[in-house]
PDB file of C-alpha atoms in Angstrom:
ATOM      1  CA  MET A  44      99.774  90.246  58.039  1.00  0.00           C
ATOM      2  CA  ASN A  45      96.778  92.005  59.529  1.00  0.00           C
ATOM      3  CA  LYS A  46      95.464  89.393  61.941  1.00  0.00           C
ATOM      4  CA  LYS A  47      91.698  88.851  61.786  1.00  0.00           C
ATOM      5  CA  HIS A  48      89.331  87.256  64.284  1.00  0.00           C
ATOM      6  CA  ILE A  49      86.425  84.958  63.381  1.00  0.00           C
ATOM      7  CA  MET A  50      83.898  84.285  66.153  1.00  0.00           C
ATOM      8  CA  VAL A  51      81.102  81.710  65.832  1.00  0.00           C
ATOM      9  CA  PHE A  52      78.117  81.535  68.200  1.00  0.00           C
ATOM     10  CA  GLY A  53      76.179  78.292  68.654  1.00  0.00           C
ATOM     11  CA  ALA A  54      73.244  77.518  70.944  1.00  0.00           C
ATOM     12  CA  HIS A  55      74.781  74.216  72.097  1.00  0.00           C
ATOM     13  CA  ALA A  56      78.165  72.573  71.842  1.00  0.00           C
ATOM     14  CA  LEU A  57      78.527  71.172  68.293  1.00  0.00           C
ATOM     15  CA  ASP A  58      76.230  73.779  66.675  1.00  0.00           C
ATOM     16  CA  ALA A  59      78.891  76.392  65.959  1.00  0.00           C
ATOM     17  CA  GLU A  60      81.385  73.815  64.716  1.00  0.00           C
ATOM     18  CA  LEU A  61      78.810  72.302  62.341  1.00  0.00           C
ATOM     19  CA  MET A  62      77.980  75.715  60.899  1.00  0.00           C
ATOM     20  CA  ALA A  63      81.483  77.031  60.399  1.00  0.00           C
ATOM     21  CA  GLY A  64      84.162  74.503  61.367  1.00  0.00           C
ATOM     22  CA  PRO A  65      85.918  74.200  57.985  1.00  0.00           C
ATOM     23  CA  VAL A  66      85.952  77.982  57.569  1.00  0.00           C
ATOM     24  CA  ILE A  67      87.447  78.404  61.034  1.00  0.00           C
ATOM     25  CA  ILE A  68      90.254  76.072  59.929  1.00  0.00           C
ATOM     26  CA  LYS A  69      90.859  78.213  56.840  1.00  0.00           C
ATOM     27  CA  TYR A  70      91.248  81.283  59.051  1.00  0.00           C
ATOM     28  CA  THR A  71      93.439  79.729  61.710  1.00  0.00           C
ATOM     29  CA  LYS A  72      95.739  77.990  59.206  1.00  0.00           C
ATOM     30  CA  GLN A  73      96.578  81.442  57.878  1.00  0.00           C
ATOM     31  CA  GLY A  74      97.472  82.703  61.346  1.00  0.00           C
ATOM     32  CA  HIS A  75      94.159  84.344  62.174  1.00  0.00           C
ATOM     33  CA  LYS A  76      92.240  83.900  65.432  1.00  0.00           C
ATOM     34  CA  GLY A  77      89.193  81.684  65.874  1.00  0.00           C
ATOM     35  CA  THR A  78      86.783  81.641  68.826  1.00  0.00           C
ATOM     36  CA  ILE A  79      83.892  79.208  69.216  1.00  0.00           C
ATOM     37  CA  VAL A  80      81.258  80.518  71.625  1.00  0.00           C
ATOM     38  CA  HIS A  81      78.763  78.056  73.138  1.00  0.00           C
ATOM     39  CA  VAL A  82      75.703  79.695  74.687  1.00  0.00           C
ATOM     40  CA  THR A  83      74.980  76.423  76.520  1.00  0.00           C
ATOM     41  CA  ARG A  84      76.715  73.059  76.636  1.00  0.00           C
ATOM     42  CA  GLY A  85      73.613  71.090  75.650  1.00  0.00           C
ATOM     43  CA  GLU A  86      74.096  68.918  78.716  1.00  0.00           C
ATOM     44  CA  ARG A  87      70.484  67.683  78.819  1.00  0.00           C
ATOM     45  CA  GLY A  88      70.823  65.909  75.476  1.00  0.00           C
ATOM     46  CA  ASN A  89      72.172  62.552  76.641  1.00  0.00           C
ATOM     47  CA  PRO A  90      69.464  60.165  77.919  1.00  0.00           C
ATOM     48  CA  LYS A  91      72.112  57.836  79.360  1.00  0.00           C
ATOM     49  CA  LYS A  92      73.917  60.407  81.540  1.00  0.00           C
ATOM     50  CA  SER A  93      72.926  63.057  84.044  1.00  0.00           C
ATOM     51  CA  PRO A  94      73.257  66.699  82.953  1.00  0.00           C
ATOM     52  CA  GLU A  95      75.994  67.170  85.559  1.00  0.00           C
ATOM     53  CA  ILE A  96      78.143  64.307  84.269  1.00  0.00           C
ATOM     54  CA  TYR A  97      77.453  64.935  80.600  1.00  0.00           C
ATOM     55  CA  GLY A  98      78.012  68.677  80.997  1.00  0.00           C
ATOM     56  CA  LYS A  99      81.524  68.125  82.357  1.00  0.00           C
ATOM     57  CA  GLN A 100      82.218  65.713  79.524  1.00  0.00           C
ATOM     58  CA  ILE A 101      81.104  68.296  76.956  1.00  0.00           C
ATOM     59  CA  GLU A 102      83.357  70.939  78.500  1.00  0.00           C
ATOM     60  CA  GLU A 103      86.313  68.668  77.821  1.00  0.00           C
ATOM     61  CA  GLU A 104      85.074  67.735  74.364  1.00  0.00           C
ATOM     62  CA  MET A 105      84.535  71.316  73.224  1.00  0.00           C
ATOM     63  CA  VAL A 106      88.155  72.187  74.004  1.00  0.00           C
ATOM     64  CA  LYS A 107      89.430  69.174  72.041  1.00  0.00           C
ATOM     65  CA  VAL A 108      87.244  70.043  69.070  1.00  0.00           C
ATOM     66  CA  ALA A 109      88.358  73.677  69.119  1.00  0.00           C
ATOM     67  CA  ASP A 110      92.000  72.567  69.278  1.00  0.00           C
ATOM     68  CA  GLY A 111      91.372  70.427  66.204  1.00  0.00           C
ATOM     69  CA  LEU A 112      90.086  73.492  64.378  1.00  0.00           C
ATOM     70  CA  GLY A 113      92.939  75.703  65.575  1.00  0.00           C
ATOM     71  CA  ALA A 114      90.557  77.778  67.677  1.00  0.00           C
ATOM     72  CA  LYS A 115      89.591  78.456  71.287  1.00  0.00           C
ATOM     73  CA  ALA A 116      86.369  77.337  72.951  1.00  0.00           C
ATOM     74  CA  TYR A 117      84.342  79.632  75.181  1.00  0.00           C
ATOM     75  CA  TRP A 118      81.232  78.576  77.129  1.00  0.00           C
ATOM     76  CA  MET A 119      79.058  81.470  78.299  1.00  0.00           C
ATOM     77  CA  GLY A 120      78.240  79.642  81.522  1.00  0.00           C
ATOM     78  CA  TYR A 121      74.511  79.191  80.916  1.00  0.00           C
ATOM     79  CA  SER A 122      72.993  75.811  81.705  1.00  0.00           C
ATOM     80  CA  ALA A 123      70.735  74.294  79.040  1.00  0.00           C
ATOM     81  CA  GLY A 124      67.679  74.350  81.267  1.00  0.00           C
ATOM     82  CA  ASN A 125      68.234  77.738  82.872  1.00  0.00           C
ATOM     83  CA  ILE A 126      69.065  80.340  80.232  1.00  0.00           C
ATOM     84  CA  PRO A 127      68.536  83.876  81.532  1.00  0.00           C
ATOM     85  CA  PRO A 128      66.171  86.340  79.830  1.00  0.00           C
ATOM     86  CA  LEU A 129      67.044  87.400  76.289  1.00  0.00           C
ATOM     87  CA  GLU A 130      68.102  90.865  77.450  1.00  0.00           C
ATOM     88  CA  LYS A 131      70.757  89.361  79.732  1.00  0.00           C
ATOM     89  CA  VAL A 132      72.091  87.086  76.985  1.00  0.00           C
ATOM     90  CA  GLN A 133      72.251  90.037  74.570  1.00  0.00           C
ATOM     91  CA  PHE A 134      74.144  92.144  77.089  1.00  0.00           C
ATOM     92  CA  ASP A 135      76.679  89.400  77.819  1.00  0.00           C
ATOM     93  CA  ILE A 136      77.280  88.769  74.114  1.00  0.00           C
ATOM     94  CA  CYS A 137      77.604  92.516  73.493  1.00  0.00           C
ATOM     95  CA  LYS A 138      80.240  92.715  76.222  1.00  0.00           C
ATOM     96  CA  LEU A 139      82.133  89.791  74.694  1.00  0.00           C
ATOM     97  CA  ILE A 140      82.010  91.383  71.231  1.00  0.00           C
ATOM     98  CA  ARG A 141      83.333  94.689  72.523  1.00  0.00           C
ATOM     99  CA  GLU A 142      86.134  92.963  74.397  1.00  0.00           C
ATOM    100  CA  GLU A 143      87.185  90.558  71.630  1.00  0.00           C
ATOM    101  CA  LYS A 144      86.468  92.770  68.583  1.00  0.00           C
ATOM    102  CA  PRO A 145      85.825  90.011  66.033  1.00  0.00           C
ATOM    103  CA  ASP A 146      86.065  90.881  62.349  1.00  0.00           C
ATOM    104  CA  VAL A 147      83.604  88.155  61.352  1.00  0.00           C
ATOM    105  CA  ILE A 148      80.684  86.734  63.353  1.00  0.00           C
ATOM    106  CA  ILE A 149      78.716  83.656  62.289  1.00  0.00           C
ATOM    107  CA  THR A 150      75.617  82.375  64.065  1.00  0.00           C
ATOM    108  CA  HIS A 151      72.333  80.543  63.521  1.00  0.00           C
ATOM    109  CA  TRP A 152      69.798  81.466  60.870  1.00  0.00           C
ATOM    110  CA  ARG A 153      66.468  82.253  62.547  1.00  0.00           C
ATOM    111  CA  GLY A 154      64.380  79.771  60.558  1.00  0.00           C
ATOM    112  CA  SER A 155      64.917  76.981  63.063  1.00  0.00           C
ATOM    113  CA  LEU A 156      62.871  74.214  64.626  1.00  0.00           C
ATOM    114  CA  HIS A 157      64.841  74.635  67.877  1.00  0.00           C
ATOM    115  CA  PRO A 158      63.855  77.517  70.224  1.00  0.00           C
ATOM    116  CA  ARG A 159      67.382  77.893  71.609  1.00  0.00           C
ATOM    117  CA  HIS A 160      68.731  78.359  68.091  1.00  0.00           C
ATOM    118  CA  ILE A 161      66.187  81.136  67.539  1.00  0.00           C
ATOM    119  CA  LEU A 162      67.117  82.728  70.862  1.00  0.00           C
ATOM    120  CA  THR A 163      70.798  82.615  69.944  1.00  0.00           C
ATOM    121  CA  HIS A 164      70.126  84.210  66.558  1.00  0.00           C
ATOM    122  CA  ASP A 165      68.102  87.004  68.139  1.00  0.00           C
ATOM    123  CA  ALA A 166      70.613  87.584  70.913  1.00  0.00           C
ATOM    124  CA  VAL A 167      73.626  87.754  68.587  1.00  0.00           C
ATOM    125  CA  VAL A 168      71.945  90.061  66.058  1.00  0.00           C
ATOM    126  CA  GLU A 169      70.811  92.429  68.790  1.00  0.00           C
ATOM    127  CA  ALA A 170      74.202  92.249  70.541  1.00  0.00           C
ATOM    128  CA  VAL A 171      75.938  93.282  67.311  1.00  0.00           C
ATOM    129  CA  LYS A 172      73.698  96.360  67.197  1.00  0.00           C
ATOM    130  CA  MET A 173      74.277  97.071  70.888  1.00  0.00           C
ATOM    131  CA  ALA A 174      78.048  96.726  70.547  1.00  0.00           C
ATOM    132  CA  ALA A 175      78.081  99.527  67.963  1.00  0.00           C
ATOM    133  CA  ASN A 176      75.744 101.786  69.918  1.00  0.00           C
ATOM    134  CA  GLU A 177      77.705 104.531  71.640  1.00  0.00           C
ATOM    135  CA  SER A 178      74.821 105.295  74.006  1.00  0.00           C
ATOM    136  CA  ILE A 179      75.216 101.864  75.663  1.00  0.00           C
ATOM    137  CA  LYS A 180      77.893 102.265  78.295  1.00  0.00           C
ATOM    138  CA  MET A 181      80.159  99.526  79.617  1.00  0.00           C
ATOM    139  CA  ASP A 182      83.859  99.134  80.328  1.00  0.00           C
ATOM    140  CA  ALA A 183      84.716  98.168  76.740  1.00  0.00           C
ATOM    141  CA  ALA A 184      84.381 100.824  74.046  1.00  0.00           C
ATOM    142  CA  PRO A 185      81.763 100.598  71.269  1.00  0.00           C
ATOM    143  CA  TYR A 186      82.728  98.366  68.348  1.00  0.00           C
ATOM    144  CA  LYS A 187      81.164  97.793  64.925  1.00  0.00           C
ATOM    145  CA  VAL A 188      81.405  94.226  63.659  1.00  0.00           C
ATOM    146  CA  PRO A 189      82.403  94.398  59.971  1.00  0.00           C
ATOM    147  CA  TYR A 190      80.738  91.155  58.874  1.00  0.00           C
ATOM    148  CA  LEU A 191      77.857  89.055  60.188  1.00  0.00           C
ATOM    149  CA  TYR A 192      76.776  85.786  58.531  1.00  0.00           C
ATOM    150  CA  PHE A 193      74.322  82.983  59.238  1.00  0.00           C
ATOM    151  CA  GLY A 194      75.599  79.412  58.932  1.00  0.00           C
ATOM    152  CA  GLU A 195      73.835  76.340  57.627  1.00  0.00           C
ATOM    153  CA  ASN A 196      72.651  73.959  60.331  1.00  0.00           C
ATOM    154  CA  CYS A 197      70.448  70.909  59.753  1.00  0.00           C
ATOM    155  CA  GLU A 198      67.906  72.296  62.248  1.00  0.00           C
ATOM    156  CA  ASP A 199      67.806  75.824  60.782  1.00  0.00           C
ATOM    157  CA  LEU A 200      66.704  75.312  57.166  1.00  0.00           C
ATOM    158  CA  ASN A 201      63.355  77.162  57.103  1.00  0.00           C
ATOM    159  CA  GLY A 202      64.002  79.993  54.649  1.00  0.00           C
ATOM    160  CA  PHE A 203      67.753  79.445  54.517  1.00  0.00           C
ATOM    161  CA  ILE A 204      69.019  80.710  51.138  1.00  0.00           C
ATOM    162  CA  PRO A 205      72.702  80.109  50.253  1.00  0.00           C
ATOM    163  CA  GLN A 206      74.311  83.404  49.274  1.00  0.00           C
ATOM    164  CA  ILE A 207      78.021  82.819  49.889  1.00  0.00           C
ATOM    165  CA  TYR A 208      79.860  79.582  49.209  1.00  0.00           C
ATOM    166  CA  VAL A 209      83.275  78.683  50.635  1.00  0.00           C
ATOM    167  CA  ASP A 210      85.386  75.926  49.085  1.00  0.00           C
ATOM    168  CA  ILE A 211      86.180  73.489  51.927  1.00  0.00           C
ATOM    169  CA  GLU A 212      87.844  70.628  50.076  1.00  0.00           C
ATOM    170  CA  ASP A 213      91.183  71.410  51.735  1.00  0.00           C
ATOM    171  CA  THR A 214      89.754  71.535  55.288  1.00  0.00           C
ATOM    172  CA  PHE A 215      86.884  69.056  55.185  1.00  0.00           C
ATOM    173  CA  GLU A 216      88.560  65.956  56.641  1.00  0.00           C
ATOM    174  CA  GLN A 217      90.286  67.935  59.389  1.00  0.00           C
ATOM    175  CA  TRP A 218      86.858  69.335  60.290  1.00  0.00           C
ATOM    176  CA  ILE A 219      85.263  65.887  60.482  1.00  0.00           C
ATOM    177  CA  ASP A 220      88.167  64.473  62.496  1.00  0.00           C
ATOM    178  CA  ALA A 221      87.851  67.315  65.014  1.00  0.00           C
ATOM    179  CA  LEU A 222      84.081  66.846  65.347  1.00  0.00           C
ATOM    180  CA  LYS A 223      84.564  63.196  66.264  1.00  0.00           C
ATOM    181  CA  ASN A 224      85.771  64.356  69.680  1.00  0.00           C
ATOM    182  CA  TYR A 225      82.092  64.917  70.447  1.00  0.00           C
ATOM    183  CA  GLU A 226      80.284  61.773  71.541  1.00  0.00           C
ATOM    184  CA  LEU A 227      77.148  63.375  70.107  1.00  0.00           C
ATOM    185  CA  PHE A 228      78.660  63.721  66.639  1.00  0.00           C
ATOM    186  CA  ARG A 229      79.880  60.125  66.645  1.00  0.00           C
ATOM    187  CA  GLY A 230      76.283  58.952  67.070  1.00  0.00           C
ATOM    188  CA  ASP A 231      76.826  57.441  70.505  1.00  0.00           C
ATOM    189  CA  VAL A 232      74.252  59.721  72.171  1.00  0.00           C
ATOM    190  CA  LEU A 233      71.438  60.061  69.634  1.00  0.00           C
ATOM    191  CA  SER A 234      70.859  58.229  66.367  1.00  0.00           C
ATOM    192  CA  VAL A 235      71.413  61.360  64.257  1.00  0.00           C
ATOM    193  CA  PRO A 236      73.693  60.683  61.253  1.00  0.00           C
ATOM    194  CA  TYR A 237      75.589  63.978  61.529  1.00  0.00           C
ATOM    195  CA  GLU A 238      78.602  62.904  59.513  1.00  0.00           C
ATOM    196  CA  ASP A 239      76.520  61.446  56.674  1.00  0.00           C
ATOM    197  CA  TYR A 240      74.357  64.562  56.532  1.00  0.00           C
ATOM    198  CA  TYR A 241      77.191  67.086  56.465  1.00  0.00           C
ATOM    199  CA  ARG A 242      79.253  65.062  54.003  1.00  0.00           C
ATOM    200  CA  THR A 243      76.231  64.988  51.691  1.00  0.00           C
ATOM    201  CA  MET A 244      75.450  68.687  52.120  1.00  0.00           C
ATOM    202  CA  ALA A 245      79.059  69.631  51.398  1.00  0.00           C
ATOM    203  CA  LYS A 246      78.802  67.744  48.114  1.00  0.00           C
ATOM    204  CA  ILE A 247      75.438  69.307  47.255  1.00  0.00           C
ATOM    205  CA  ARG A 248      76.626  72.838  47.999  1.00  0.00           C
ATOM    206  CA  GLY A 249      79.767  72.093  46.002  1.00  0.00           C
ATOM    207  CA  ILE A 250      77.719  71.035  42.984  1.00  0.00           C
ATOM    208  CA  GLU A 251      75.701  74.259  43.208  1.00  0.00           C
ATOM    209  CA  ILE A 252      78.800  76.431  42.906  1.00  0.00           C
ATOM    210  CA  GLY A 253      81.191  74.209  40.943  1.00  0.00           C
ATOM    211  CA  HIS A 254      83.360  73.037  43.834  1.00  0.00           C
ATOM    212  CA  LYS A 255      83.994  69.512  45.025  1.00  0.00           C
ATOM    213  CA  LEU A 256      82.941  70.407  48.594  1.00  0.00           C
ATOM    214  CA  SER A 257      81.489  73.678  49.817  1.00  0.00           C
ATOM    215  CA  LYS A 258      79.894  75.385  52.832  1.00  0.00           C
ATOM    216  CA  ALA A 259      77.045  77.843  52.397  1.00  0.00           C
ATOM    217  CA  PHE A 260      76.188  80.991  54.353  1.00  0.00           C
ATOM    218  CA  MET A 261      73.576  83.716  54.349  1.00  0.00           C
ATOM    219  CA  VAL A 262      74.601  87.361  54.458  1.00  0.00           C
ATOM    220  CA  ALA A 263      73.237  89.478  57.271  1.00  0.00           C
ATOM    221  CA  PRO A 264      72.526  93.178  56.753  1.00  0.00           C
ATOM    222  CA  HIS A 265      75.534  95.389  57.317  1.00  0.00           C
ATOM    223  CA  VAL A 266      75.710  96.656  60.880  1.00  0.00           C
ATOM    224  CA  GLN A 267      75.268 100.254  59.742  1.00  0.00           C
ATOM    225  CA  ASP A 268      72.134  99.278  57.831  1.00  0.00           C
ATOM    226  CA  MET A 269      70.741  97.619  60.966  1.00  0.00           C
ATOM    227  CA  LEU A 270      71.429 100.775  62.979  1.00  0.00           C
ATOM    228  CA  ASP A 271      69.884 103.191  60.464  1.00  0.00           C
TER     229      ASP A 271
END
């Protein structure tokens, strides 16, 4: 079997797993590689804990969640309140792409109410272009990502149009069980009904395509088209 690599970029811990968790499981169950990349930990999001304490907690949680999805977790090392300029984030993501050579990348759609989600979208899209650009020199050789998609996130729905649907009936409960390793997802940090929302959306997207449960994605332009 030709082993593939799916890599998902989220602005904060939980974002990437919400967008693509059940699809990551589909990949890893077949022996493929999954990597969940967190631009930040989202450590400022718990009003009951300091960013230092909550950040360490999230680092442990993200590993447990990734294990539950059959994947590996990777935090880029940026703190939620001190993200470097966009150019630096793009360069670091480009370097990671060239080193890891993912076959599929999924990240945020740009139509978001959260500025860090928009930044992550912009950084990943530009990094994909940079990774393929032979004039940009770094230790790792240029690499063209074959497929780039945008996942559905409850904060990124402005202009989101489902174009690809993936049947997730066989991976849905494993996905939810893995997400419960996050205190945030369980509802113990903020009163956001994540599980109710994503259970409902899976049913709605399933109805749209004739599945019981489904996950929707938008298709990004092919890398070559972006470079032309």
